[in-house]
CSV table of C-alpha atoms in Angstrom, one decimal:
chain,number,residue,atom,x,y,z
A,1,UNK,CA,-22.8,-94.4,119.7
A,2,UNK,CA,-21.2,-94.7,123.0
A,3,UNK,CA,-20.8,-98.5,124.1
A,4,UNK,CA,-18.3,-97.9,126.6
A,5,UNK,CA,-15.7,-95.4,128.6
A,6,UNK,CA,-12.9,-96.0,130.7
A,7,UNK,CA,-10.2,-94.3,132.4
A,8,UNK,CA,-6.9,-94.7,134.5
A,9,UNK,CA,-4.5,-92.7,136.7
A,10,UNK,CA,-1.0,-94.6,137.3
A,11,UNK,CA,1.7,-93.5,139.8
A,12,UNK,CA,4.8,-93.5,137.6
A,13,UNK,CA,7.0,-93.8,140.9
A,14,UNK,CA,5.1,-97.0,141.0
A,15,UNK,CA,5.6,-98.5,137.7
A,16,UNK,CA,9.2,-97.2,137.7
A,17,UNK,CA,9.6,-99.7,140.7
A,18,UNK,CA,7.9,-102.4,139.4
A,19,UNK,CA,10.4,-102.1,136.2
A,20,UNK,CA,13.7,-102.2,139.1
A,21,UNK,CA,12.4,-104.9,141.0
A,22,UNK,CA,10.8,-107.7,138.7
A,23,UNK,CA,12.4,-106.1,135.4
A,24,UNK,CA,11.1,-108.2,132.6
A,25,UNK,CA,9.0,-110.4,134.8
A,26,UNK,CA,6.8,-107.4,134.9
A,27,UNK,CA,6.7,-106.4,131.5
A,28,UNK,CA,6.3,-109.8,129.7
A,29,UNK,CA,3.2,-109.9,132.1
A,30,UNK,CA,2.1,-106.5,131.1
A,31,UNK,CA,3.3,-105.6,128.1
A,32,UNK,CA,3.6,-107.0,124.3
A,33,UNK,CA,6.8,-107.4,122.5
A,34,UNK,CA,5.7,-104.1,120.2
A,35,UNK,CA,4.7,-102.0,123.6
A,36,UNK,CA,8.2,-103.6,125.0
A,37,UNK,CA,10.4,-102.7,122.2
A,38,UNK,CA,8.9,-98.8,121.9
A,39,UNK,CA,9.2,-98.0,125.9
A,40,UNK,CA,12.4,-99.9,126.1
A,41,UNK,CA,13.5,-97.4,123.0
A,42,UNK,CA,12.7,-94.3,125.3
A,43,UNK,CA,14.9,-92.2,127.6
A,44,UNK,CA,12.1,-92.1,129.9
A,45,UNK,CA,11.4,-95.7,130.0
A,46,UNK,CA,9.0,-95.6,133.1
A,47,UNK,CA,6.7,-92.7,131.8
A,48,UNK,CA,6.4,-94.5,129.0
A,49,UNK,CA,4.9,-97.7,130.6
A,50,UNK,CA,3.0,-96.1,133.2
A,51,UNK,CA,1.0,-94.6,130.2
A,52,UNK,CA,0.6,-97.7,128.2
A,53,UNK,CA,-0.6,-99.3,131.7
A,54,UNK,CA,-2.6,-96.8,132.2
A,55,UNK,CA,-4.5,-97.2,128.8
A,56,UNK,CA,-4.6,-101.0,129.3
A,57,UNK,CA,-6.5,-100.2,132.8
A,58,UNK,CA,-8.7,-97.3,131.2
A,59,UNK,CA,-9.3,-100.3,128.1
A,60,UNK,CA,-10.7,-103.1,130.5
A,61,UNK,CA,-13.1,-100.6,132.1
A,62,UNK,CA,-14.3,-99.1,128.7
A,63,UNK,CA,-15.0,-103.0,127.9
A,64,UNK,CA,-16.6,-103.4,131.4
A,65,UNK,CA,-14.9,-106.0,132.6
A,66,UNK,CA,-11.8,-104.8,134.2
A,67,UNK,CA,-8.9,-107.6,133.9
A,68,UNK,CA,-11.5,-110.4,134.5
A,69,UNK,CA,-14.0,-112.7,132.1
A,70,UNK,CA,-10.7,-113.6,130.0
A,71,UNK,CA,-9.6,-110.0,129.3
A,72,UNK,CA,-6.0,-110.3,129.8
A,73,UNK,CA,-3.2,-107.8,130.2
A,74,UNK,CA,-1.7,-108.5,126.8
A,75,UNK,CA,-5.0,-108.7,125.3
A,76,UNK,CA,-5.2,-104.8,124.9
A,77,UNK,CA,-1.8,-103.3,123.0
A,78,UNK,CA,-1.2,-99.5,122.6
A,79,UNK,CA,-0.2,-99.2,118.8
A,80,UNK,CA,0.2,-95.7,116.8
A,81,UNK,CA,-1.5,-95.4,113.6
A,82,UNK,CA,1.0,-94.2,110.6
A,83,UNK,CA,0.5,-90.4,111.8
A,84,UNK,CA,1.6,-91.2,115.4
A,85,UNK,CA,-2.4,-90.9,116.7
A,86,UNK,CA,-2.1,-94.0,119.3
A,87,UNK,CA,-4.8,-96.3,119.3
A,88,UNK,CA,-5.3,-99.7,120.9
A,89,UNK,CA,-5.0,-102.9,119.1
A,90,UNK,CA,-7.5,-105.4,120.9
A,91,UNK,CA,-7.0,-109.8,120.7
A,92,UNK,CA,-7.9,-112.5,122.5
A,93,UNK,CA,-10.4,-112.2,125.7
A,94,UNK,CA,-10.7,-108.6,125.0
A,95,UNK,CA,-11.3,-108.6,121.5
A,96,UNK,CA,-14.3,-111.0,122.0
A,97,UNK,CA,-15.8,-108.9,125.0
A,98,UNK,CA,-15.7,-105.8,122.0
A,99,UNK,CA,-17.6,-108.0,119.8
A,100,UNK,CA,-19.7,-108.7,122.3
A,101,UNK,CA,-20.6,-105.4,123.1
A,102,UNK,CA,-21.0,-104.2,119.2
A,103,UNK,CA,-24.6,-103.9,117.6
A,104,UNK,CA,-25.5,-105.5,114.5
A,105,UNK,CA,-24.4,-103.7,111.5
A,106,UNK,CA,-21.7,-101.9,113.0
A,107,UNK,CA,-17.7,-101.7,113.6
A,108,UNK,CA,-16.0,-100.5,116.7
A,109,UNK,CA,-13.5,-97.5,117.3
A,110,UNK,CA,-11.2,-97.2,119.4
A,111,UNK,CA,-10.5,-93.6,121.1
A,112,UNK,CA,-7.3,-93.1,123.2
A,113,UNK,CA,-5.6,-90.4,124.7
A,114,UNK,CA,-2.7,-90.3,126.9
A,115,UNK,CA,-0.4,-87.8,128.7
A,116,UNK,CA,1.9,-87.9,132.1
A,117,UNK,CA,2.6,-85.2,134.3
A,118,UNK,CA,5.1,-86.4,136.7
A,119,UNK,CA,4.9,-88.4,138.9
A,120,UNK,CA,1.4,-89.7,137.4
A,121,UNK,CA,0.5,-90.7,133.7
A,122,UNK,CA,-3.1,-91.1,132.3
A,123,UNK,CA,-5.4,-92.3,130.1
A,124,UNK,CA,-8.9,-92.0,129.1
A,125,UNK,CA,-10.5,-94.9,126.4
A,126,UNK,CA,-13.8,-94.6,124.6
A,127,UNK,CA,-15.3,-97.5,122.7
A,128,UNK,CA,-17.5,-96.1,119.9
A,129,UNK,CA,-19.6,-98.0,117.6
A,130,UNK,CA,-20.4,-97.0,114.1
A,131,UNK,CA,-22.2,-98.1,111.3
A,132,UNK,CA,-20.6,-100.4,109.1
A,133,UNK,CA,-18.9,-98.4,105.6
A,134,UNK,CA,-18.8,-94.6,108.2
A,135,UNK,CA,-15.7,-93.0,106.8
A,136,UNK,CA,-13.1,-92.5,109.4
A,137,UNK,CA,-12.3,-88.9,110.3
């Protein structure tokens, strides 16, 4: 079942800004040291961001709390799963709002998907819950 969507529309222009004017003050806000090291690895460093922020944005409304109620920035971290699928990898204040949210007997999934057309990137989030032992697609 359906516990929860979310999605997000970033300016890249914007993030690309944010990245020239506070540099790793922004990121160290935003972004962990895994999402840091991959964008930072990019040519395209500020499309790169601009989706991950995205995703953290599209997250924190899937949970239904927006960045508020102790779901942090940092709390929500885009990962990739071995075949490159990304995914999001959720601790602290968010991770507790997902438990939260979760029936008994089951586990959550995460669905992400991301994609920029200049000058915007974007991401849409769905938290899923299924019953604990479903094999994974």
């Amino acid at each position: 079942m359906i516990l929860g969507i979310g999605s997000d529309l970033c300016d890249i222009d914007r993030i690309a800004r944010s990245l020239e004017r506070f540099g790793e003050r922004f990121t160290h806000r935003v972004f962990t040291r895994g999402e840091r090291e991959k964008c930072d690895r990019r040519a395209a460093r500020a499309p790169s961001y601009a989706r991950r922020f995205a995703a953290k944005e599209a997250c924190a409304k899937a949970l239904g709390t927006g960045l508020s109620r102790g779901v942090f920035w940092r709390d929500m971290e885009v990962v990739n799963l071995p075949g490159g699928r990304p995914t999001l990898r959720l601790t602290g204040g968010a991770a507790a709002r997902l438990a939260q949210m979760l029936p008994a007997g089951h586990e959550a999934r995460l669905h992400i998907t991301l994609t920029d057309d200049p000058p915007m990137a974007q991401a849409f989030v769905i938290v899923e819950a299924v019953p604990l032992g479903t094999v994974r697609d």
